[in-house]
């Protein structure tokens, strides 16, 4: 029997539903578990975490929108991640983790053998947490690390913290997608990120929507893509004080880069789920309307929004590696 997906949004989970979820996880019958915005007791959250620890099939876990709401729940999740070996994508967007929560999770996250995609958007993080996250972006040849990182809407991070992230991105041997939208970055931080992008051999998608940029930042990025080789394919500059003309120029140049047959693709480091079909998408948090359904004999793929390579000026605001990763890891 092929693993299925369980997707529930904004519901009050009964004890019976939690029991069904736990049994399915323990039976290795679930590849994707999403309980975004659901309500459940601390006891039931602990039960799910213990089942996640035992699961050998779970590849994606979505705990967005306040599920990990206390330090005790953070500890439950950390304990689960220390034992689990299958998880590749973890969504914690909208969880009030604070720096203390990242300190609790850090060891489990940084040593997990399969984790390649992490969403920590709107988690009330600061510089201490960002320093730990930089450790998940190891330099060339050190070890495998994250391929997709979302840090949207964490205004507590200072310019010093963003500068540190820029250095880590410049030397990361794995990172392909970086989502920093709705952080108050400004032109100075954007300039640092431009240098990081120019140095990176792997970064393909950078989302800077709503980050307080002006034409000054756009001109720097334009100069970069016009005059220097880069792996970048998608740059999101919407909701900034940037002229449409500059945005279009950058878009056109990135489109030309996609057609450059002479460009060498960045080498992939060996590791779990090293896929050339990585999709640079992340969840827009559109309500998923399907209630929990009993596990079926046939795998039900997650409802990912399609990403169109023909529109490089756009990035779907989603997070995760998408169906391709799940399909590729099917045993």
PDB file of C-alpha atoms in Angstrom:
ATOM      1  CA  UNK A   1       0.000   0.000   0.000  1.00  0.00           C
ATOM      2  CA  UNK A   2       1.389   3.371  -1.023  1.00  0.00           C
ATOM      3  CA  UNK A   3       1.570   6.086   1.655  1.00  0.00           C
ATOM      4  CA  UNK A   4      -1.210   8.694   1.667  1.00  0.00           C
ATOM      5  CA  UNK A   5      -1.523  12.273   2.847  1.00  0.00           C
ATOM      6  CA  UNK A   6      -3.509  13.622   5.789  1.00  0.00           C
ATOM      7  CA  UNK A   7      -4.415  17.299   5.456  1.00  0.00           C
ATOM      8  CA  UNK A   8      -6.609  19.079   8.009  1.00  0.00           C
ATOM      9  CA  UNK A   9      -6.905  22.840   8.422  1.00  0.00           C
ATOM     10  CA  UNK A  10      -8.352  24.900  11.247  1.00  0.00           C
ATOM     11  CA  UNK A  11     -10.266  22.089  12.955  1.00  0.00           C
ATOM     12  CA  UNK A  12     -10.653  21.026  16.552  1.00  0.00           C
ATOM     13  CA  UNK A  13      -9.115  17.553  16.497  1.00  0.00           C
ATOM     14  CA  UNK A  14     -10.969  14.911  18.463  1.00  0.00           C
ATOM     15  CA  UNK A  15      -9.216  12.172  20.400  1.00  0.00           C
ATOM     16  CA  UNK A  16     -10.418   9.664  17.808  1.00  0.00           C
ATOM     17  CA  UNK A  17      -8.921  11.661  14.938  1.00  0.00           C
ATOM     18  CA  UNK A  18      -5.622  11.987  16.781  1.00  0.00           C
ATOM     19  CA  UNK A  19      -5.637   8.249  17.423  1.00  0.00           C
ATOM     20  CA  UNK A  20      -6.213   7.544  13.718  1.00  0.00           C
ATOM     21  CA  UNK A  21      -3.349   9.874  12.780  1.00  0.00           C
ATOM     22  CA  UNK A  22      -1.007   8.216  15.270  1.00  0.00           C
ATOM     23  CA  UNK A  23      -1.848   4.717  14.111  1.00  0.00           C
ATOM     24  CA  UNK A  24      -1.333   5.669  10.468  1.00  0.00           C
ATOM     25  CA  UNK A  25       2.048   7.194  11.255  1.00  0.00           C
ATOM     26  CA  UNK A  26       3.161   4.125  13.169  1.00  0.00           C
ATOM     27  CA  UNK A  27       2.041   1.896  10.294  1.00  0.00           C
ATOM     28  CA  UNK A  28       4.160   3.966   7.874  1.00  0.00           C
ATOM     29  CA  UNK A  29       0.991   4.787   5.936  1.00  0.00           C
ATOM     30  CA  UNK A  30       1.523   8.565   5.745  1.00  0.00           C
ATOM     31  CA  UNK A  31       3.907  10.538   3.546  1.00  0.00           C
ATOM     32  CA  UNK A  32       2.470  14.005   4.263  1.00  0.00           C
ATOM     33  CA  UNK A  33       0.836  15.185   7.496  1.00  0.00           C
ATOM     34  CA  UNK A  34      -0.649  18.685   7.679  1.00  0.00           C
ATOM     35  CA  UNK A  35      -2.607  19.976  10.679  1.00  0.00           C
ATOM     36  CA  UNK A  36      -2.317  23.696   9.907  1.00  0.00           C
ATOM     37  CA  UNK A  37      -4.120  25.912  12.380  1.00  0.00           C
ATOM     38  CA  UNK A  38      -5.793  23.006  14.169  1.00  0.00           C
ATOM     39  CA  UNK A  39      -6.630  22.907  17.862  1.00  0.00           C
ATOM     40  CA  UNK A  40      -5.500  19.977  19.978  1.00  0.00           C
ATOM     41  CA  UNK A  41      -4.482  19.383  23.551  1.00  0.00           C
ATOM     42  CA  UNK A  42      -0.882  19.272  24.727  1.00  0.00           C
ATOM     43  CA  UNK A  43      -1.364  15.577  25.447  1.00  0.00           C
ATOM     44  CA  UNK A  44      -2.549  14.878  21.918  1.00  0.00           C
ATOM     45  CA  UNK A  45       0.265  16.957  20.433  1.00  0.00           C
ATOM     46  CA  UNK A  46       2.723  14.830  22.394  1.00  0.00           C
ATOM     47  CA  UNK A  47       1.060  11.652  21.078  1.00  0.00           C
ATOM     48  CA  UNK A  48       1.432  12.854  17.484  1.00  0.00           C
ATOM     49  CA  UNK A  49       5.077  13.769  18.062  1.00  0.00           C
ATOM     50  CA  UNK A  50       5.848  10.324  19.467  1.00  0.00           C
ATOM     51  CA  UNK A  51       4.247   8.768  16.394  1.00  0.00           C
ATOM     52  CA  UNK A  52       6.256  11.078  14.110  1.00  0.00           C
ATOM     53  CA  UNK A  53       9.367   9.784  15.829  1.00  0.00           C
ATOM     54  CA  UNK A  54       8.427   6.207  14.946  1.00  0.00           C
ATOM     55  CA  UNK A  55       7.371   6.874  11.359  1.00  0.00           C
ATOM     56  CA  UNK A  56       9.675   5.756   8.561  1.00  0.00           C
ATOM     57  CA  UNK A  57       7.478   7.070   5.734  1.00  0.00           C
ATOM     58  CA  UNK A  58       6.718  10.663   6.755  1.00  0.00           C
ATOM     59  CA  UNK A  59       8.437  13.131   4.401  1.00  0.00           C
ATOM     60  CA  UNK A  60       6.505  16.363   5.016  1.00  0.00           C
ATOM     61  CA  UNK A  61       5.141  17.717   8.290  1.00  0.00           C
ATOM     62  CA  UNK A  62       3.063  20.917   8.330  1.00  0.00           C
ATOM     63  CA  UNK A  63       2.549  22.454  11.781  1.00  0.00           C
ATOM     64  CA  UNK A  64       1.890  25.982  10.518  1.00  0.00           C
ATOM     65  CA  UNK A  65      -0.224  28.631  12.212  1.00  0.00           C
ATOM     66  CA  UNK A  66       0.336  28.274  15.912  1.00  0.00           C
ATOM     67  CA  UNK A  67       0.450  24.516  16.434  1.00  0.00           C
ATOM     68  CA  UNK A  68       3.813  24.663  18.236  1.00  0.00           C
ATOM     69  CA  UNK A  69       2.550  27.225  20.732  1.00  0.00           C
ATOM     70  CA  UNK A  70       4.647  26.609  23.854  1.00  0.00           C
ATOM     71  CA  UNK A  71       8.120  25.566  24.928  1.00  0.00           C
ATOM     72  CA  UNK A  72       6.762  22.209  26.106  1.00  0.00           C
ATOM     73  CA  UNK A  73       5.435  21.494  22.607  1.00  0.00           C
ATOM     74  CA  UNK A  74       8.746  22.605  21.165  1.00  0.00           C
ATOM     75  CA  UNK A  75      10.489  20.022  23.349  1.00  0.00           C
ATOM     76  CA  UNK A  76       8.073  17.300  22.185  1.00  0.00           C
ATOM     77  CA  UNK A  77       8.869  18.191  18.560  1.00  0.00           C
ATOM     78  CA  UNK A  78      12.617  18.256  19.204  1.00  0.00           C
ATOM     79  CA  UNK A  79      12.477  14.798  20.774  1.00  0.00           C
ATOM     80  CA  UNK A  80      10.537  13.496  17.751  1.00  0.00           C
ATOM     81  CA  UNK A  81      13.031  14.941  15.273  1.00  0.00           C
ATOM     82  CA  UNK A  82      15.960  13.390  17.116  1.00  0.00           C
ATOM     83  CA  UNK A  83      14.525   9.925  16.490  1.00  0.00           C
ATOM     84  CA  UNK A  84      12.830  10.392  13.103  1.00  0.00           C
ATOM     85  CA  UNK A  85      15.002   9.730  10.022  1.00  0.00           C
ATOM     86  CA  UNK A  86      12.565  10.224   7.130  1.00  0.00           C
ATOM     87  CA  UNK A  87      11.356  13.835   7.385  1.00  0.00           C
ATOM     88  CA  UNK A  88      12.515  16.087   4.554  1.00  0.00           C
ATOM     89  CA  UNK A  89      10.262  19.135   4.879  1.00  0.00           C
ATOM     90  CA  UNK A  90       9.134  20.875   8.076  1.00  0.00           C
ATOM     91  CA  UNK A  91       6.698  23.814   8.180  1.00  0.00           C
ATOM     92  CA  UNK A  92       6.499  25.864  11.381  1.00  0.00           C
ATOM     93  CA  UNK A  93       5.276  29.152   9.883  1.00  0.00           C
ATOM     94  CA  UNK A  94       3.336  31.295  12.344  1.00  0.00           C
ATOM     95  CA  UNK A  95       4.567  29.501  15.470  1.00  0.00           C
ATOM     96  CA  UNK A  96       5.667  31.727  18.398  1.00  0.00           C
ATOM     97  CA  UNK A  97       8.976  29.926  18.795  1.00  0.00           C
ATOM     98  CA  UNK A  98      11.132  32.907  19.787  1.00  0.00           C
ATOM     99  CA  UNK A  99      14.875  32.427  20.085  1.00  0.00           C
ATOM    100  CA  UNK A 100      14.397  30.035  23.008  1.00  0.00           C
ATOM    101  CA  UNK A 101      12.372  27.707  20.799  1.00  0.00           C
ATOM    102  CA  UNK A 102      15.095  27.594  18.152  1.00  0.00           C
ATOM    103  CA  UNK A 103      17.668  26.862  20.836  1.00  0.00           C
ATOM    104  CA  UNK A 104      15.526  23.892  21.890  1.00  0.00           C
ATOM    105  CA  UNK A 105      15.104  22.654  18.301  1.00  0.00           C
ATOM    106  CA  UNK A 106      18.577  23.433  17.019  1.00  0.00           C
ATOM    107  CA  UNK A 107      20.343  20.172  17.786  1.00  0.00           C
ATOM    108  CA  UNK A 108      17.529  18.074  16.296  1.00  0.00           C
ATOM    109  CA  UNK A 109      17.243  20.250  13.184  1.00  0.00           C
ATOM    110  CA  UNK A 110      20.943  20.603  12.449  1.00  0.00           C
ATOM    111  CA  UNK A 111      21.703  16.893  12.832  1.00  0.00           C
ATOM    112  CA  UNK A 112      18.638  15.469  11.089  1.00  0.00           C
ATOM    113  CA  UNK A 113      19.925  13.291   8.240  1.00  0.00           C
ATOM    114  CA  UNK A 114      17.154  14.024   5.711  1.00  0.00           C
ATOM    115  CA  UNK A 115      15.785  17.519   6.394  1.00  0.00           C
ATOM    116  CA  UNK A 116      16.273  19.823   3.379  1.00  0.00           C
ATOM    117  CA  UNK A 117      13.371  22.304   3.597  1.00  0.00           C
ATOM    118  CA  UNK A 118      12.508  24.444   6.634  1.00  0.00           C
ATOM    119  CA  UNK A 119       9.851  27.154   7.032  1.00  0.00           C
ATOM    120  CA  UNK A 120      10.402  29.422  10.037  1.00  0.00           C
ATOM    121  CA  UNK A 121       8.409  32.384   8.759  1.00  0.00           C
ATOM    122  CA  UNK A 122       6.637  34.583  11.308  1.00  0.00           C
ATOM    123  CA  UNK A 123       8.168  32.707  14.257  1.00  0.00           C
ATOM    124  CA  UNK A 124       9.236  35.831  16.217  1.00  0.00           C
ATOM    125  CA  UNK A 125      12.913  35.037  15.768  1.00  0.00           C
ATOM    126  CA  UNK A 126      15.880  37.256  16.604  1.00  0.00           C
ATOM    127  CA  UNK A 127      19.617  37.304  16.036  1.00  0.00           C
ATOM    128  CA  UNK A 128      20.350  34.371  18.345  1.00  0.00           C
ATOM    129  CA  UNK A 129      18.027  32.120  16.381  1.00  0.00           C
ATOM    130  CA  UNK A 130      19.391  33.350  13.058  1.00  0.00           C
ATOM    131  CA  UNK A 131      22.907  32.475  14.173  1.00  0.00           C
ATOM    132  CA  UNK A 132      21.756  28.902  14.755  1.00  0.00           C
ATOM    133  CA  UNK A 133      20.016  28.810  11.374  1.00  0.00           C
ATOM    134  CA  UNK A 134      23.246  29.876   9.678  1.00  0.00           C
ATOM    135  CA  UNK A 135      24.753  26.684  11.056  1.00  0.00           C
ATOM    136  CA  UNK A 136      22.247  24.760   8.925  1.00  0.00           C
ATOM    137  CA  UNK A 137      23.819  26.292   5.785  1.00  0.00           C
ATOM    138  CA  UNK A 138      27.264  24.674   5.894  1.00  0.00           C
ATOM    139  CA  UNK A 139      29.991  25.887   3.526  1.00  0.00           C
ATOM    140  CA  UNK A 140      31.163  23.977   0.472  1.00  0.00           C
ATOM    141  CA  UNK A 141      32.172  20.426   1.224  1.00  0.00           C
ATOM    142  CA  UNK A 142      31.358  20.553   4.936  1.00  0.00           C
ATOM    143  CA  UNK A 143      28.132  18.517   5.019  1.00  0.00           C
ATOM    144  CA  UNK A 144      24.663  18.507   3.496  1.00  0.00           C
ATOM    145  CA  UNK A 145      22.367  21.317   4.574  1.00  0.00           C
ATOM    146  CA  UNK A 146      19.091  23.050   3.830  1.00  0.00           C
ATOM    147  CA  UNK A 147      18.040  23.552   0.221  1.00  0.00           C
ATOM    148  CA  UNK A 148      15.024  25.730   0.935  1.00  0.00           C
ATOM    149  CA  UNK A 149      14.753  28.190   3.814  1.00  0.00           C
ATOM    150  CA  UNK A 150      11.852  30.512   4.642  1.00  0.00           C
ATOM    151  CA  UNK A 151      12.351  33.325   7.154  1.00  0.00           C
ATOM    152  CA  UNK A 152       9.466  35.587   6.144  1.00  0.00           C
ATOM    153  CA  UNK A 153       8.112  38.195   8.576  1.00  0.00           C
ATOM    154  CA  UNK A 154      10.670  37.991  11.385  1.00  0.00           C
ATOM    155  CA  UNK A 155      11.157  41.723  12.076  1.00  0.00           C
ATOM    156  CA  UNK A 156      13.109  41.101  15.301  1.00  0.00           C
ATOM    157  CA  UNK A 157      16.233  40.196  13.323  1.00  0.00           C
ATOM    158  CA  UNK A 158      18.727  43.069  13.171  1.00  0.00           C
ATOM    159  CA  UNK A 159      20.958  44.217  10.321  1.00  0.00           C
ATOM    160  CA  UNK A 160      23.818  42.380  12.006  1.00  0.00           C
ATOM    161  CA  UNK A 161      21.828  39.141  11.898  1.00  0.00           C
ATOM    162  CA  UNK A 162      20.964  39.584   8.209  1.00  0.00           C
ATOM    163  CA  UNK A 163      24.603  40.318   7.426  1.00  0.00           C
ATOM    164  CA  UNK A 164      25.555  37.037   9.068  1.00  0.00           C
ATOM    165  CA  UNK A 165      22.948  35.201   7.003  1.00  0.00           C
ATOM    166  CA  UNK A 166      24.291  36.813   3.823  1.00  0.00           C
ATOM    167  CA  UNK A 167      27.741  35.407   4.539  1.00  0.00           C
ATOM    168  CA  UNK A 168      26.293  31.936   5.181  1.00  0.00           C
ATOM    169  CA  UNK A 169      24.279  32.067   1.940  1.00  0.00           C
ATOM    170  CA  UNK A 170      27.353  33.098  -0.052  1.00  0.00           C
ATOM    171  CA  UNK A 171      29.211  29.983   1.081  1.00  0.00           C
ATOM    172  CA  UNK A 172      26.359  27.476   1.328  1.00  0.00           C
ATOM    173  CA  UNK A 173      26.864  24.410  -0.838  1.00  0.00           C
ATOM    174  CA  UNK A 174      23.166  23.465  -0.954  1.00  0.00           C
ATOM    175  CA  UNK A 175      20.735  26.383  -0.643  1.00  0.00           C
ATOM    176  CA  UNK A 176      18.524  26.881  -3.702  1.00  0.00           C
ATOM    177  CA  UNK A 177      15.526  28.829  -2.389  1.00  0.00           C
ATOM    178  CA  UNK A 178      15.578  31.681   0.146  1.00  0.00           C
ATOM    179  CA  UNK A 179      12.342  33.446   1.153  1.00  0.00           C
ATOM    180  CA  UNK A 180      12.848  36.666   3.136  1.00  0.00           C
ATOM    181  CA  UNK A 181       9.640  38.471   2.209  1.00  0.00           C
ATOM    182  CA  UNK A 182       8.027  40.956   4.581  1.00  0.00           C
ATOM    183  CA  UNK A 183      11.112  41.642   6.647  1.00  0.00           C
ATOM    184  CA  UNK A 184      12.224  45.300   7.035  1.00  0.00           C
ATOM    185  CA  UNK A 185      15.517  44.775   5.196  1.00  0.00           C
ATOM    186  CA  UNK A 186      16.021  48.020   3.309  1.00  0.00           C
ATOM    187  CA  UNK A 187      18.597  48.812   0.638  1.00  0.00           C
ATOM    188  CA  UNK A 188      21.671  48.202   2.785  1.00  0.00           C
ATOM    189  CA  UNK A 189      20.785  44.582   3.588  1.00  0.00           C
ATOM    190  CA  UNK A 190      19.661  44.043   0.004  1.00  0.00           C
ATOM    191  CA  UNK A 191      23.127  45.073  -1.130  1.00  0.00           C
ATOM    192  CA  UNK A 192      24.670  42.440   1.135  1.00  0.00           C
ATOM    193  CA  UNK A 193      22.275  39.844  -0.238  1.00  0.00           C
ATOM    194  CA  UNK A 194      23.219  40.794  -3.805  1.00  0.00           C
ATOM    195  CA  UNK A 195      26.853  40.019  -2.994  1.00  0.00           C
ATOM    196  CA  UNK A 196      25.765  36.700  -1.461  1.00  0.00           C
ATOM    197  CA  UNK A 197      23.741  35.814  -4.555  1.00  0.00           C
ATOM    198  CA  UNK A 198      26.657  36.663  -6.820  1.00  0.00           C
ATOM    199  CA  UNK A 199      28.905  34.392  -4.767  1.00  0.00           C
ATOM    200  CA  UNK A 200      26.491  31.474  -4.472  1.00  0.00           C
ATOM    201  CA  UNK A 201      26.723  28.651  -7.003  1.00  0.00           C
ATOM    202  CA  UNK A 202      23.353  27.173  -6.043  1.00  0.00           C
ATOM    203  CA  UNK A 203      20.812  29.876  -5.117  1.00  0.00           C
ATOM    204  CA  UNK A 204      18.043  29.958  -7.739  1.00  0.00           C
ATOM    205  CA  UNK A 205      15.153  31.753  -6.012  1.00  0.00           C
ATOM    206  CA  UNK A 206      15.240  34.844  -3.790  1.00  0.00           C
ATOM    207  CA  UNK A 207      11.974  36.336  -2.504  1.00  0.00           C
ATOM    208  CA  UNK A 208      12.295  39.947  -1.301  1.00  0.00           C
ATOM    209  CA  UNK A 209       8.644  40.943  -1.584  1.00  0.00           C
ATOM    210  CA  UNK A 210       7.654  43.765   0.741  1.00  0.00           C
ATOM    211  CA  UNK A 211      11.104  44.291   2.267  1.00  0.00           C
ATOM    212  CA  UNK A 212      11.375  48.082   2.007  1.00  0.00           C
ATOM    213  CA  UNK A 213      13.564  48.238  -1.091  1.00  0.00           C
ATOM    214  CA  UNK A 214      13.921  51.104  -3.558  1.00  0.00           C
ATOM    215  CA  UNK A 215      15.329  51.579  -7.043  1.00  0.00           C
ATOM    216  CA  UNK A 216      18.766  51.671  -5.450  1.00  0.00           C
ATOM    217  CA  UNK A 217      18.530  47.966  -4.574  1.00  0.00           C
ATOM    218  CA  UNK A 218      17.021  47.118  -7.931  1.00  0.00           C
ATOM    219  CA  UNK A 219      19.888  48.827  -9.722  1.00  0.00           C
ATOM    220  CA  UNK A 220      22.393  46.732  -7.761  1.00  0.00           C
ATOM    221  CA  UNK A 221      20.592  43.515  -8.691  1.00  0.00           C
ATOM    222  CA  UNK A 222      20.306  44.665 -12.289  1.00  0.00           C
ATOM    223  CA  UNK A 223      24.047  45.266 -12.466  1.00  0.00           C
ATOM    224  CA  UNK A 224      24.669  41.851 -10.920  1.00  0.00           C
ATOM    225  CA  UNK A 225      22.519  39.841 -13.332  1.00  0.00           C
ATOM    226  CA  UNK A 226      23.681  41.899 -16.312  1.00  0.00           C
ATOM    227  CA  UNK A 227      27.417  41.626 -15.734  1.00  0.00           C
ATOM    228  CA  UNK A 228      28.130  38.581 -13.599  1.00  0.00           C
ATOM    229  CA  UNK A 229      27.344  34.870 -13.925  1.00  0.00           C
ATOM    230  CA  UNK A 230      24.815  33.726 -11.357  1.00  0.00           C
ATOM    231  CA  UNK A 231      22.609  30.705 -10.657  1.00  0.00           C
ATOM    232  CA  UNK A 232      19.672  32.998  -9.827  1.00  0.00           C
ATOM    233  CA  UNK A 233      16.531  32.286 -11.857  1.00  0.00           C
ATOM    234  CA  UNK A 234      13.785  34.048  -9.886  1.00  0.00           C
ATOM    235  CA  UNK A 235      13.939  37.336  -7.970  1.00  0.00           C
ATOM    236  CA  UNK A 236      10.732  38.623  -6.363  1.00  0.00           C
ATOM    237  CA  UNK A 237      10.658  42.393  -5.836  1.00  0.00           C
ATOM    238  CA  UNK A 238       6.900  43.021  -5.636  1.00  0.00           C
ATOM    239  CA  UNK A 239       5.445  45.368  -2.994  1.00  0.00           C
ATOM    240  CA  UNK A 240       8.615  47.504  -2.952  1.00  0.00           C
ATOM    241  CA  UNK A 241       9.212  51.092  -4.081  1.00  0.00           C
ATOM    242  CA  UNK A 242      10.824  49.895  -7.306  1.00  0.00           C
ATOM    243  CA  UNK A 243       9.846  51.045 -10.775  1.00  0.00           C
ATOM    244  CA  UNK A 244       8.100  48.514 -13.020  1.00  0.00           C
ATOM    245  CA  UNK A 245      10.703  49.235 -15.688  1.00  0.00           C
ATOM    246  CA  UNK A 246      13.597  48.131 -13.487  1.00  0.00           C
ATOM    247  CA  UNK A 247      11.718  45.028 -12.385  1.00  0.00           C
ATOM    248  CA  UNK A 248      11.025  44.128 -15.996  1.00  0.00           C
ATOM    249  CA  UNK A 249      14.660  44.610 -16.987  1.00  0.00           C
ATOM    250  CA  UNK A 250      15.783  42.246 -14.236  1.00  0.00           C
ATOM    251  CA  UNK A 251      13.110  39.749 -15.197  1.00  0.00           C
ATOM    252  CA  UNK A 252      14.158  39.806 -18.846  1.00  0.00           C
ATOM    253  CA  UNK A 253      17.803  39.232 -17.987  1.00  0.00           C
ATOM    254  CA  UNK A 254      16.946  36.322 -15.691  1.00  0.00           C
ATOM    255  CA  UNK A 255      14.821  34.833 -18.476  1.00  0.00           C
ATOM    256  CA  UNK A 256      17.784  35.074 -20.835  1.00  0.00           C
ATOM    257  CA  UNK A 257      19.915  33.293 -18.248  1.00  0.00           C
ATOM    258  CA  UNK A 258      17.530  30.340 -18.251  1.00  0.00           C
ATOM    259  CA  UNK A 259      18.189  29.889 -21.972  1.00  0.00           C
ATOM    260  CA  UNK A 260      21.964  30.014 -21.596  1.00  0.00           C
ATOM    261  CA  UNK A 261      23.040  26.502 -22.584  1.00  0.00           C
ATOM    262  CA  UNK A 262      26.677  27.239 -21.845  1.00  0.00           C
ATOM    263  CA  UNK A 263      26.120  27.764 -18.138  1.00  0.00           C
ATOM    264  CA  UNK A 264      27.327  24.888 -15.987  1.00  0.00           C
ATOM    265  CA  UNK A 265      24.783  23.727 -13.431  1.00  0.00           C
ATOM    266  CA  UNK A 266      26.040  23.842  -9.842  1.00  0.00           C
ATOM    267  CA  UNK A 267      27.211  20.469  -8.576  1.00  0.00           C
ATOM    268  CA  UNK A 268      24.904  18.667  -6.185  1.00  0.00           C
ATOM    269  CA  UNK A 269      26.343  17.225  -3.025  1.00  0.00           C
ATOM    270  CA  UNK A 270      25.335  13.643  -2.265  1.00  0.00           C
ATOM    271  CA  UNK A 271      22.665  13.334   0.345  1.00  0.00           C
ATOM    272  CA  UNK A 272      18.992  12.563   0.912  1.00  0.00           C
ATOM    273  CA  UNK A 273      16.593  13.582  -1.833  1.00  0.00           C
ATOM    274  CA  UNK A 274      19.204  15.216  -4.064  1.00  0.00           C
ATOM    275  CA  UNK A 275      16.748  16.027  -6.836  1.00  0.00           C
ATOM    276  CA  UNK A 276      17.209  18.088  -9.959  1.00  0.00           C
ATOM    277  CA  UNK A 277      13.430  18.444  -9.937  1.00  0.00           C
ATOM    278  CA  UNK A 278      13.350  20.607  -6.816  1.00  0.00           C
ATOM    279  CA  UNK A 279      10.425  22.989  -7.177  1.00  0.00           C
ATOM    280  CA  UNK A 280      10.968  26.513  -5.801  1.00  0.00           C
ATOM    281  CA  UNK A 281       7.518  26.855  -4.311  1.00  0.00           C
ATOM    282  CA  UNK A 282       6.051  27.390  -0.872  1.00  0.00           C
ATOM    283  CA  UNK A 283       2.604  27.320   0.659  1.00  0.00           C
ATOM    284  CA  UNK A 284       0.521  30.480   0.264  1.00  0.00           C
ATOM    285  CA  UNK A 285      -1.605  29.303   3.185  1.00  0.00           C
ATOM    286  CA  UNK A 286      -4.739  28.995   1.110  1.00  0.00           C
ATOM    287  CA  UNK A 287      -7.279  27.039   3.129  1.00  0.00           C
ATOM    288  CA  UNK A 288      -7.183  23.324   2.442  1.00  0.00           C
ATOM    289  CA  UNK A 289     -10.794  22.283   2.531  1.00  0.00           C
ATOM    290  CA  UNK A 290     -10.461  18.536   2.687  1.00  0.00           C
ATOM    291  CA  UNK A 291     -11.315  17.112   6.073  1.00  0.00           C
ATOM    292  CA  UNK A 292      -9.383  14.167   7.416  1.00  0.00           C
ATOM    293  CA  UNK A 293     -10.077  11.093   5.339  1.00  0.00           C
ATOM    294  CA  UNK A 294      -9.150   7.528   6.320  1.00  0.00           C
ATOM    295  CA  UNK A 295      -5.957   6.313   4.721  1.00  0.00           C
ATOM    296  CA  UNK A 296      -6.659   5.032   1.230  1.00  0.00           C
ATOM    297  CA  UNK A 297      -4.944   2.317  -0.702  1.00  0.00           C
ATOM    298  CA  UNK A 298      -3.874   4.812  -3.307  1.00  0.00           C
ATOM    299  CA  UNK A 299      -1.490   7.663  -2.502  1.00  0.00           C
ATOM    300  CA  UNK A 300      -3.182  11.049  -2.589  1.00  0.00           C
ATOM    301  CA  UNK A 301      -0.638  13.735  -3.586  1.00  0.00           C
ATOM    302  CA  UNK A 302      -0.580  17.056  -1.713  1.00  0.00           C
ATOM    303  CA  UNK A 303      -2.410  19.982  -3.268  1.00  0.00           C
ATOM    304  CA  UNK A 304       0.659  21.942  -4.302  1.00  0.00           C
ATOM    305  CA  UNK A 305       0.146  24.993  -6.441  1.00  0.00           C
ATOM    306  CA  UNK A 306       1.869  24.535  -9.816  1.00  0.00           C
ATOM    307  CA  UNK A 307       5.030  26.500 -10.460  1.00  0.00           C
ATOM    308  CA  UNK A 308       5.480  27.837 -13.962  1.00  0.00           C
ATOM    309  CA  UNK A 309       9.008  28.079 -15.265  1.00  0.00           C
ATOM    310  CA  UNK A 310       7.714  30.257 -18.065  1.00  0.00           C
ATOM    311  CA  UNK A 311       7.086  33.148 -15.654  1.00  0.00           C
ATOM    312  CA  UNK A 312      10.399  33.760 -13.908  1.00  0.00           C
ATOM    313  CA  UNK A 313       9.288  37.128 -12.555  1.00  0.00           C
ATOM    314  CA  UNK A 314       6.828  35.360 -10.277  1.00  0.00           C
ATOM    315  CA  UNK A 315       7.225  33.035  -7.325  1.00  0.00           C
ATOM    316  CA  UNK A 316       4.281  31.232  -5.844  1.00  0.00           C
ATOM    317  CA  UNK A 317       4.381  31.977  -2.159  1.00  0.00           C
ATOM    318  CA  UNK A 318       4.624  28.411  -1.028  1.00  0.00           C
ATOM    319  CA  UNK A 319       7.195  26.324   0.786  1.00  0.00           C
ATOM    320  CA  UNK A 320       8.415  22.784   0.391  1.00  0.00           C
ATOM    321  CA  UNK A 321       9.828  20.509  -2.191  1.00  0.00           C
ATOM    322  CA  UNK A 322       6.501  19.570  -3.696  1.00  0.00           C
ATOM    323  CA  UNK A 323       5.229  16.436  -5.326  1.00  0.00           C
ATOM    324  CA  UNK A 324       8.459  15.756  -7.175  1.00  0.00           C
ATOM    325  CA  UNK A 325      10.289  15.076  -3.952  1.00  0.00           C
ATOM    326  CA  UNK A 326       7.585  12.783  -2.670  1.00  0.00           C
ATOM    327  CA  UNK A 327       7.389  10.920  -5.941  1.00  0.00           C
ATOM    328  CA  UNK A 328      11.134  10.573  -6.188  1.00  0.00           C
ATOM    329  CA  UNK A 329      11.415   9.083  -2.733  1.00  0.00           C
ATOM    330  CA  UNK A 330       8.658   6.525  -3.339  1.00  0.00           C
ATOM    331  CA  UNK A 331      10.001   3.091  -2.535  1.00  0.00           C
TER     332      UNK A 331
END
